[in-house]
Amino acid sequence: EGQLAASYDIFLDKNKEKKCDDLSFENVYNADDAKVVLKGTKILENKDLKADDYSFSLYASDESWALGQKLAAAKNDSKGDFAFDEMTFRQEGTFYYIIREDVPSGAEGGTLNGVTYDDNEYRVAIEVKDNKCGKLVETVTIYDKESVPQADIKFVNVYEAASGTLRGLSFNKVLTGRDMSEGEFLFE
């Protein structure tokens, strides 16, 4: 009975001049990066808010919420919104951050020029997972400084005008139609 034999040649070029004796295929899977913009709102009670009046800092942290290195800064716009630059995540994991409002030097007890600054800090956990469909996806969870979950990041400052006194002013009382008795009028 007859026997069928087959052979093949693999060439690396279309002119069949470069022959290949060993051929292998390698598949590589890379998921698209996850991108996150952390943002918040500044509220100023009892006074108009102006752009760039308040600044905020983003710090690295860990699962114990230890304050790490300052990574970024942001300032409020005229509506009170602020945002840090976009962060890119290229691998799976959980990443921890802390956001604080910057209190100016010279503030006593958290107050400067009638503005009492919000002393809250927000703790942000970003969990990045591969969805196995070519994309890293993120889940952002926000907590206040007592680790209570929050829907958003909001710093509220309160302005209170300082009470003042009039010094170095002198006043005269004039009474028309009759004589004035000494001590008849009292001014406070």
XYZ file of N, CA, C and O in Angstrom:
752
model
N 0.817 -1.148 0.000
C 0.000 0.000 0.000
C 0.872 1.226 0.000
O 1.998 1.196 0.474
N 0.318 2.300 -0.420
C 1.087 3.524 -0.571
C 1.192 4.326 0.716
O 0.445 4.153 1.658
N 2.138 5.184 0.783
C 2.379 6.022 1.947
C 2.520 7.455 1.467
O 3.158 7.722 0.458
N 1.883 8.363 2.194
C 1.932 9.784 1.836
C 2.856 10.491 2.799
O 2.749 10.345 4.014
N 3.752 11.256 2.316
C 4.673 12.024 3.156
C 4.563 13.482 2.759
O 4.382 13.813 1.596
N 4.682 14.378 3.749
C 4.605 15.818 3.476
C 5.783 16.514 4.137
O 6.276 16.100 5.178
N 6.218 17.545 3.537
C 7.259 18.382 4.127
C 6.900 19.835 3.858
O 6.121 20.139 2.964
N 7.463 20.707 4.638
C 7.183 22.137 4.443
C 8.439 22.941 4.734
O 9.330 22.509 5.446
N 8.457 24.119 4.157
C 9.533 25.070 4.396
C 8.891 26.391 4.793
O 7.869 26.804 4.231
N 9.472 27.087 5.775
C 8.987 28.402 6.214
C 10.048 29.418 5.833
O 11.228 29.267 6.150
N 9.588 30.438 5.115
C 10.495 31.486 4.679
C 10.153 32.786 5.389
O 8.986 33.074 5.682
N 11.144 33.590 5.649
C 10.966 34.868 6.335
C 10.708 36.017 5.383
O 10.390 37.107 5.826
N 10.826 35.786 4.098
C 10.589 36.846 3.130
C 9.758 36.303 1.975
O 9.661 35.106 1.761
N 9.124 37.208 1.251
C 8.237 36.772 0.170
C 8.995 36.230 -1.038
O 8.418 35.550 -1.883
N 10.282 36.492 -1.167
C 11.079 35.975 -2.285
C 11.628 34.575 -2.004
O 12.360 34.019 -2.819
N 11.312 34.046 -0.856
C 11.728 32.702 -0.438
C 13.240 32.529 -0.475
O 13.771 31.523 -0.910
N 13.927 33.547 0.045
C 15.386 33.490 0.095
C 15.889 33.204 1.511
O 16.966 32.665 1.686
N 15.107 33.619 2.532
C 15.540 33.425 3.913
C 14.661 32.356 4.540
O 13.482 32.567 4.809
N 15.243 31.215 4.780
C 14.523 30.074 5.314
C 14.584 30.102 6.853
O 15.584 30.447 7.445
N 13.485 29.671 7.469
C 13.399 29.629 8.936
C 13.240 28.186 9.355
O 12.354 27.470 8.885
N 14.101 27.729 10.259
C 14.024 26.355 10.723
C 13.203 26.211 12.012
O 12.740 25.130 12.334
N 13.044 27.326 12.759
C 12.332 27.246 14.029
C 11.362 28.422 14.097
O 11.750 29.573 13.915
N 10.110 28.165 14.361
C 9.093 29.206 14.395
C 8.265 29.038 15.662
O 7.837 27.924 15.999
N 8.041 30.133 16.375
C 7.188 30.083 17.560
C 6.336 31.348 17.597
O 6.704 32.382 17.032
N 5.195 31.263 18.257
C 4.283 32.390 18.408
C 4.163 32.702 19.890
O 4.062 31.792 20.720
N 4.146 33.989 20.206
C 3.997 34.412 21.598
C 2.891 35.452 21.652
O 2.933 36.464 20.959
N 1.876 35.196 22.455
C 0.782 36.146 22.638
C 1.060 36.951 23.902
O 1.481 36.403 24.924
N 0.817 38.245 23.831
C 1.038 39.139 24.964
C -0.275 39.858 25.253
O -0.922 40.374 24.343
N -0.658 39.878 26.532
C -1.875 40.579 26.960
C -1.465 41.780 27.791
O -0.726 41.651 28.766
N -1.922 42.944 27.397
C -1.702 44.171 28.158
C -3.029 44.887 28.313
O -3.695 45.184 27.316
N -3.417 45.157 29.530
C -4.654 45.894 29.776
C -4.370 47.394 29.688
O -3.293 47.862 30.056
N -5.360 48.153 29.196
C -5.236 49.610 29.148
C -5.168 50.164 30.567
O -5.783 49.622 31.499
N -4.444 51.254 30.732
C -4.265 51.888 32.034
C -5.585 52.401 32.598
O -6.500 52.775 31.856
N -5.666 52.459 33.913
C -6.771 53.127 34.604
C -6.334 54.564 34.857
O -5.167 54.825 35.161
N -7.263 55.507 34.725
C -6.953 56.922 34.931
C -7.961 57.502 35.919
O -9.153 57.257 35.798
N -7.446 58.270 36.883
C -8.289 58.829 37.942
C -7.925 60.294 38.150
O -6.749 60.648 38.212
N -8.961 61.139 38.285
C -8.784 62.536 38.670
C -9.485 62.712 40.014
O -10.704 62.517 40.114
N -8.730 63.036 41.048
C -9.313 63.310 42.363
C -9.682 64.784 42.410
O -8.867 65.650 42.083
N -10.923 65.047 42.833
C -11.400 66.433 42.856
C -12.310 66.651 44.049
O -12.791 65.695 44.662
N -12.532 67.909 44.375
C -13.374 68.249 45.505
C -13.942 69.642 45.363
O -13.796 70.288 44.321
N -14.572 70.094 46.445
C -15.234 71.396 46.463
C -14.831 72.159 47.713
O -14.719 71.592 48.792
N -14.628 73.461 47.545
C -14.348 74.384 48.653
C -15.595 75.239 48.842
O -16.118 75.790 47.887
N -16.071 75.307 50.065
C -17.209 76.166 50.405
C -16.722 77.181 51.432
O -16.050 76.822 52.402
N -17.052 78.441 51.203
C -16.711 79.505 52.147
C -18.010 80.153 52.592
O -18.723 80.754 51.781
N -18.340 80.002 53.858
C -19.571 80.567 54.395
C -19.350 82.011 54.834
O -18.301 82.347 55.380
N -20.344 82.869 54.581
C -20.393 84.270 55.020
C -19.460 85.198 54.259
O -19.218 86.327 54.700
N -18.905 84.752 53.143
C -18.011 85.613 52.363
C -17.942 85.047 50.943
O -18.074 83.842 50.734
N -17.739 85.935 49.963
C -17.615 85.494 48.571
C -16.301 84.757 48.368
O -15.250 85.179 48.858
N -16.384 83.673 47.632
C -15.211 82.855 47.320
C -14.566 83.370 46.042
O -15.253 83.666 45.070
N -13.254 83.483 46.052
C -12.510 83.927 44.871
C -11.596 82.795 44.405
O -11.118 81.998 45.204
N -11.333 82.767 43.103
C -10.443 81.747 42.531
C -9.057 81.855 43.152
O -8.573 82.952 43.442
N -8.441 80.720 43.363
C -7.063 80.601 43.847
C -6.852 81.085 45.278
O -5.717 81.269 45.702
N -7.932 81.279 46.051
C -7.773 81.717 47.443
C -7.358 80.579 48.374
O -6.778 80.821 49.422
N -7.667 79.345 48.001
C -7.405 78.212 48.886
C -6.657 77.127 48.121
O -6.877 76.913 46.934
N -5.782 76.437 48.835
C -4.986 75.391 48.179
C -5.127 74.081 48.957
O -5.430 74.067 50.152
N -4.874 72.999 48.229
C -5.087 71.657 48.747
C -3.908 70.790 48.346
O -3.306 71.003 47.297
N -3.582 69.814 49.183
C -2.436 68.938 48.907
C -2.879 67.482 48.900
O -3.724 67.068 49.695
N -2.237 66.727 47.999
C -2.454 65.291 47.868
C -1.187 64.597 48.355
O -0.093 64.904 47.884
N -1.347 63.677 49.309
C -0.217 62.962 49.893
C -0.348 61.463 49.638
O -1.457 60.921 49.621
N 0.780 60.808 49.490
C 0.802 59.346 49.450
C 0.462 58.847 50.851
O 0.720 59.531 51.853
N -0.109 57.647 50.931
C -0.405 57.048 52.222
C -0.305 55.531 52.079
O 0.180 55.030 51.066
N -0.763 54.840 53.111
C -0.800 53.376 53.088
C -2.076 52.933 53.796
O -2.883 53.772 54.203
N -2.250 51.633 53.969
C -3.505 51.144 54.541
C -3.707 51.542 55.998
O -4.815 51.491 56.512
N -2.660 52.020 56.678
C -2.816 52.521 58.052
C -3.093 54.029 58.071
O -3.213 54.615 59.126
N -3.170 54.648 56.891
C -3.420 56.078 56.690
C -2.310 56.958 57.261
O -2.548 58.074 57.702
N -1.081 56.476 57.221
C 0.062 57.299 57.612
C 0.287 58.351 56.519
O 0.173 58.056 55.327
N 0.593 59.563 56.942
C 0.832 60.642 55.986
C 2.199 60.472 55.350
O 3.218 60.416 56.032
N 2.219 60.373 54.032
C 3.461 60.190 53.296
C 3.884 61.451 52.570
O 3.529 62.571 52.968
N 4.605 61.258 51.501
C 5.160 62.355 50.711
C 4.058 63.133 49.988
O 3.099 62.555 49.487
N 4.234 64.466 49.919
C 3.309 65.304 49.155
C 3.525 65.019 47.673
O 4.646 65.072 47.177
N 2.438 64.707 46.966
C 2.521 64.333 45.561
C 2.051 65.420 44.608
O 2.540 65.519 43.487
N 1.061 66.224 45.040
C 0.477 67.218 44.130
C -0.222 68.301 44.927
O -0.525 68.129 46.108
N -0.496 69.416 44.253
C -1.219 70.529 44.852
C -2.278 71.014 43.873
O -2.148 70.828 42.663
N -3.328 71.627 44.418
C -4.402 72.177 43.582
C -4.959 73.412 44.273
O -4.816 73.571 45.488
N -5.582 74.297 43.476
C -6.241 75.495 44.010
C -7.686 75.514 43.537
O -8.020 74.934 42.509
N -8.529 76.213 44.299
C -9.943 76.304 43.945
C -10.164 77.254 42.777
O -9.397 78.195 42.564
N -11.248 77.021 42.010
C -11.667 77.981 40.998
C -12.725 78.890 41.628
O -13.025 78.777 42.820
N -13.325 79.787 40.850
C -14.268 80.766 41.408
C -15.557 80.114 41.919
O -16.272 80.698 42.714
N -15.858 78.890 41.473
C -17.040 78.168 41.960
C -16.708 77.282 43.156
O -17.590 76.642 43.716
N -15.426 77.197 43.501
C -15.016 76.389 44.641
C -14.485 75.019 44.267
O -14.021 74.280 45.126
N -14.548 74.656 42.998
C -14.066 73.342 42.575
C -12.540 73.319 42.502
O -11.917 74.308 42.148
N -11.968 72.161 42.842
C -10.529 71.966 42.667
C -10.297 70.530 42.215
O -11.115 69.636 42.468
N -9.200 70.312 41.499
C -8.868 68.972 41.007
C -7.360 68.830 40.915
O -6.650 69.774 40.570
N -6.897 67.637 41.223
C -5.486 67.309 41.059
C -5.277 66.757 39.655
O -6.220 66.306 39.003
N -4.034 66.781 39.179
C -3.724 66.237 37.866
C -4.108 64.764 37.798
O -4.098 64.051 38.808
N -4.440 64.335 36.594
C -4.835 62.948 36.367
C -3.727 61.981 36.782
O -2.557 62.207 36.499
N -4.123 60.914 37.470
C -3.182 59.865 37.870
C -3.410 58.655 36.973
O -4.550 58.316 36.657
N -2.328 58.002 36.578
C -2.392 56.816 35.721
C -1.928 55.603 36.508
O -0.879 55.646 37.151
N -2.717 54.533 36.432
C -2.388 53.284 37.111
C -2.164 52.215 36.045
O -3.038 51.960 35.216
N -0.979 51.585 36.087
C -0.592 50.605 35.076
C -0.596 49.167 35.600
O -0.256 48.244 34.890
N -0.969 49.000 36.873
C -0.985 47.661 37.455
C -2.099 47.560 38.482
O -2.591 48.570 38.976
N -2.459 46.315 38.793
C -3.485 46.085 39.796
C -2.929 46.390 41.182
O -1.729 46.340 41.414
N -3.824 46.698 42.106
C -3.436 46.943 43.483
C -4.377 47.940 44.129
O -5.293 48.467 43.487
N -4.154 48.195 45.406
C -4.905 49.228 46.123
C -3.917 50.320 46.507
O -2.861 50.049 47.074
N -4.279 51.538 46.172
C -3.408 52.694 46.365
C -4.110 53.665 47.310
O -5.312 53.907 47.184
N -3.346 54.235 48.247
C -3.915 55.059 49.312
C -3.369 56.482 49.236
O -2.175 56.691 49.021
N -4.280 57.457 49.478
C -3.918 58.869 49.420
C -4.652 59.626 50.518
O -5.707 59.204 50.988
N -4.091 60.774 50.893
C -4.727 61.689 51.839
C -4.788 63.065 51.180
O -3.814 63.513 50.570
N -5.943 63.731 51.330
C -6.123 65.085 50.802
C -6.410 66.006 51.977
O -7.294 65.733 52.800
N -5.655 67.102 52.032
C -5.838 68.109 53.085
C -5.907 69.497 52.470
O -5.287 69.761 51.442
N -6.619 70.379 53.168
C -6.572 71.797 52.805
C -5.329 72.378 53.467
O -5.023 72.067 54.621
N -4.620 73.222 52.751
C -3.433 73.863 53.302
C -3.859 75.046 54.165
O -4.564 75.937 53.695
N -3.442 75.025 55.416
C -3.731 76.133 56.331
C -2.512 77.050 56.316
O -1.388 76.597 56.557
N -2.715 78.345 56.017
C -1.567 79.257 55.915
C -0.791 79.387 57.224
O -1.368 79.282 58.305
N 0.497 79.614 57.099
C 1.285 79.877 58.296
C 0.774 81.175 58.909
O 0.312 82.066 58.212
N 0.813 81.261 60.191
C 0.294 82.438 60.883
C -1.131 82.240 61.374
O -1.643 83.060 62.126
N -1.774 81.163 60.960
C -3.128 80.889 61.448
C -3.038 80.436 62.900
O -2.214 79.598 63.242
N -3.865 81.028 63.736
C -3.889 80.660 65.153
C -5.131 79.836 65.416
O -6.235 80.301 65.189
N -4.936 78.588 65.850
C -6.075 77.717 66.108
C -6.865 77.429 64.841
O -8.069 77.217 64.915
N -6.199 77.462 63.703
C -6.874 77.190 62.438
C -7.623 78.366 61.860
O -8.376 78.226 60.904
N -7.408 79.570 62.432
C -8.114 80.769 61.968
C -7.114 81.844 61.564
O -6.128 82.084 62.263
N -7.381 82.470 60.423
C -6.553 83.575 59.935
C -7.443 84.566 59.210
O -8.243 84.173 58.356
N -7.325 85.854 59.564
C -8.094 86.933 58.932
C -9.593 86.647 58.941
O -10.298 86.904 57.967
N -10.075 86.097 60.049
C -11.502 85.831 60.197
C -11.980 84.539 59.571
O -13.141 84.181 59.709
N -11.107 83.824 58.871
C -11.489 82.564 58.230
C -11.010 81.396 59.090
O -9.825 81.276 59.375
N -11.962 80.543 59.502
C -11.627 79.319 60.215
C -11.568 78.198 59.188
O -12.543 77.934 58.478
N -10.405 77.582 59.089
C -10.157 76.552 58.078
C -10.693 75.198 58.527
O -10.632 74.863 59.700
N -11.194 74.441 57.575
C -11.685 73.082 57.803
C -10.476 72.191 58.093
O -9.545 72.132 57.305
N -10.491 71.505 59.233
C -9.339 70.670 59.597
C -9.517 69.206 59.191
O -8.720 68.352 59.562
N -10.554 68.920 58.413
C -10.763 67.537 57.980
C -9.686 67.116 56.996
O -9.082 67.957 56.320
N -9.440 65.837 56.936
C -8.609 65.283 55.883
C -9.422 64.162 55.261
O -10.218 63.508 55.947
N -9.264 63.999 53.974
C -9.977 62.929 53.288
C -8.993 61.839 52.930
O -7.886 62.103 52.470
N -9.416 60.617 53.169
C -8.602 59.441 52.881
C -9.223 58.755 51.670
O -10.427 58.485 51.654
N -8.393 58.495 50.681
C -8.886 57.948 49.425
C -8.192 56.617 49.143
O -6.958 56.550 49.141
N -8.982 55.584 48.932
C -8.460 54.271 48.540
C -8.890 54.022 47.097
O -10.072 54.118 46.778
N -7.926 53.737 46.239
C -8.212 53.442 44.836
C -7.812 51.999 44.575
O -6.632 51.657 44.633
N -8.813 51.171 44.318
C -8.563 49.765 44.016
C -8.583 49.599 42.497
O -9.551 49.981 41.838
N -7.509 49.049 41.956
C -7.371 48.862 40.510
C -7.344 47.371 40.221
O -6.555 46.632 40.805
N -8.257 46.945 39.327
C -8.337 45.528 38.946
C -8.395 45.410 37.426
O -8.913 46.290 36.747
N -7.905 44.292 36.919
C -7.975 43.971 35.496
C -9.341 43.339 35.233
O -9.702 42.349 35.862
N -10.123 43.925 34.310
C -11.440 43.364 34.020
C -11.373 42.192 33.048
O -12.400 41.669 32.627
N -10.179 41.783 32.670
C -9.913 40.649 31.771
C -10.506 40.862 30.377
O -10.632 39.935 29.601
N -10.857 42.105 30.096
C -11.339 42.476 28.761
C -10.467 43.595 28.190
O -10.917 44.398 27.371
N -9.247 43.684 28.686
C -8.309 44.655 28.128
C -8.249 45.990 28.831
O -7.669 46.934 28.313
N -8.834 46.110 30.033
C -8.820 47.402 30.711
C -8.623 47.220 32.212
O -9.225 46.339 32.820
N -7.773 48.067 32.789
C -7.688 48.183 34.241
C -8.810 49.124 34.669
O -8.981 50.199 34.084
N -9.602 48.721 35.646
C -10.712 49.557 36.114
C -10.477 49.907 37.579
O -9.907 49.133 38.336
N -10.924 51.092 37.942
C -10.672 51.594 39.287
C -11.978 51.732 40.066
O -13.022 52.022 39.496
N -11.879 51.535 41.372
C -12.961 51.817 42.302
C -12.381 52.786 43.331
O -11.409 52.461 44.010
N -12.979 53.979 43.419
C -12.487 55.015 44.325
C -13.422 55.085 45.533
O -14.627 55.247 45.379
N -12.842 54.953 46.730
C -13.612 55.053 47.968
C -13.020 56.189 48.793
O -11.806 56.253 48.993
N -13.896 57.069 49.278
C -13.478 58.257 50.032
C -13.955 58.113 51.480
O -15.101 57.738 51.731
N -13.062 58.452 52.420
C -13.384 58.436 53.852
C -12.995 59.773 54.463
O -12.077 60.441 53.986
N -13.678 60.148 55.566
C -13.210 61.315 56.317
C -12.120 60.854 57.284
O -11.732 59.682 57.278
N -11.637 61.759 58.135
C -10.504 61.409 59.004
C -10.865 60.404 60.096
O -9.987 59.837 60.722
N -12.160 60.157 60.293
C -12.587 59.110 61.227
C -12.883 57.810 60.480
O -13.481 56.891 61.026
N -12.516 57.755 59.202
C -12.726 56.583 58.330
C -14.193 56.274 58.070
O -14.563 55.128 57.818
N -15.035 57.306 58.116
C -16.448 57.172 57.745
C -16.553 57.421 56.240
O -16.060 58.446 55.745
N -17.177 56.499 55.491
C -17.296 56.688 54.035
C -18.012 58.002 53.687
O -18.973 58.394 54.347
N -17.533 58.665 52.640
C -18.078 59.942 52.180
C -18.409 59.841 50.692
O -17.741 59.135 49.945
N -19.420 60.593 50.265
C -19.799 60.604 48.850
C -18.863 61.468 48.030
O -18.645 61.216 46.845
N -18.301 62.511 48.662
C -17.424 63.422 47.933
C -16.477 64.122 48.897
O -16.545 63.926 50.101
N -15.603 64.939 48.325
C -14.612 65.689 49.102
C -15.075 67.131 49.162
O -15.235 67.781 48.124
N -15.295 67.631 50.390
C -15.825 68.985 50.553
C -15.194 69.621 51.786
O -15.324 69.089 52.893
N -14.498 70.728 51.572
C -13.922 71.483 52.683
C -14.764 72.737 52.886
O -15.003 73.484 51.936
N -15.208 72.970 54.137
C -16.059 74.118 54.452
C -15.314 75.029 55.423
O -14.971 74.617 56.534
N -15.055 76.261 54.985
C -14.452 77.269 55.845
C -15.527 78.275 56.225
O -16.468 78.506 55.460
N -15.372 78.894 57.390
C -16.352 79.863 57.864
C -15.645 81.191 58.120
O -14.619 81.235 58.794
N -16.219 82.260 57.535
C -15.690 83.604 57.759
C -16.545 84.282 58.813
O -17.775 84.257 58.759
N -15.871 84.885 59.788
C -16.558 85.654 60.814
C -15.774 86.941 61.019
O -14.591 86.895 61.377
N -16.440 88.058 60.770
C -15.769 89.343 60.930
C -15.409 89.551 62.395
O -16.197 89.243 63.292
N -14.215 90.014 62.621
C -13.755 90.271 63.985
C -14.479 91.486 64.535
O -14.728 92.457 63.823
N -14.836 91.414 65.818
C -15.458 92.591 66.429
C -14.382 93.641 66.623
O -13.244 93.338 66.964
N -14.754 94.885 66.390
C -13.769 95.960 66.462
C -14.147 97.001 67.490
O -15.271 97.065 67.957
N -13.206 97.800 67.829
C -13.455 98.898 68.749
C -13.002 100.178 68.069
O -12.098 100.176 67.237
N -13.646 101.238 68.437
C -13.266 102.554 67.918
C -12.345 103.197 68.936
O -12.741 103.471 70.060
N -11.117 103.410 68.538
C -10.142 104.008 69.445
C -9.691 105.349 68.889
O -9.559 105.519 67.690
N -9.466 106.279 69.801
C -8.939 107.575 69.406
C -9.989 108.502 68.813
O -9.651 109.517 68.235
N -11.250 108.131 68.929
C -12.305 108.990 68.414
C -12.937 109.744 69.575
O -13.149 109.203 70.649
N -13.274 110.999 69.347
C -13.978 111.772 70.367
C -15.304 112.235 69.778
O -15.416 112.473 68.575
N -16.307 112.299 70.640
C -17.651 112.652 70.205
C -18.151 113.830 71.028
O -17.802 113.984 72.189
N -18.999 114.643 70.418
C -19.675 115.743 71.108
C -21.174 115.553 70.951
O -21.655 115.230 69.871
N -21.916 115.739 72.033
C -23.369 115.676 71.998
C -23.871 117.098 72.042
O -23.486 117.888 72.894
N -24.762 117.438 71.115
C -25.360 118.772 71.070
C -26.851 118.614 71.313
O -27.517 117.816 70.642
N -27.376 119.383 72.284
C -28.798 119.352 72.604
C -29.363 120.727 72.272
O -28.870 121.740 72.746
N -30.389 120.743 71.471
C -30.987 122.000 71.045
C -32.333 122.188 71.749
O -33.126 121.263 71.843
N -32.586 123.400 72.249
C -33.875 123.732 72.853
C -33.859 123.814 74.362
O -34.791 124.342 74.953
N -32.831 123.310 75.014
C -32.704 123.414 76.472
C -31.263 123.156 76.872
O -30.469 122.671 76.091
N -30.951 123.440 78.102
C -29.609 123.186 78.616
C -29.452 121.710 78.960
O -30.396 121.056 79.407
N -28.254 121.234 78.772
C -27.941 119.835 79.060
C -27.301 119.747 80.445
O -26.476 120.562 80.820
N -27.689 118.756 81.241
C -27.103 118.535 82.554
C -25.951 117.555 82.411
O -26.000 116.621 81.603
N -24.919 117.739 83.231
C -23.785 116.840 83.196
C -24.208 115.430 83.604
O -24.963 115.255 84.559
N -23.786 114.410 82.828
C -24.096 113.016 83.106
C -25.484 112.604 82.650
O -25.924 111.479 82.913
N -26.210 113.490 81.967
C -27.579 113.198 81.529
C -27.598 112.112 80.436
O -28.519 111.331 80.342
N -26.577 112.065 79.624
C -26.511 111.089 78.534
C -25.303 110.173 78.752
O -24.244 110.636 79.173
N -25.504 108.905 78.459
C -24.458 107.920 78.645
C -24.164 107.264 77.305
O -25.084 106.820 76.613
N -22.898 107.180 76.935
C -22.500 106.566 75.664
C -21.634 105.347 75.955
O -20.733 105.401 76.781
N -21.915 104.245 75.258
C -21.139 103.026 75.447
C -20.497 102.616 74.153
O -20.992 102.795 73.109
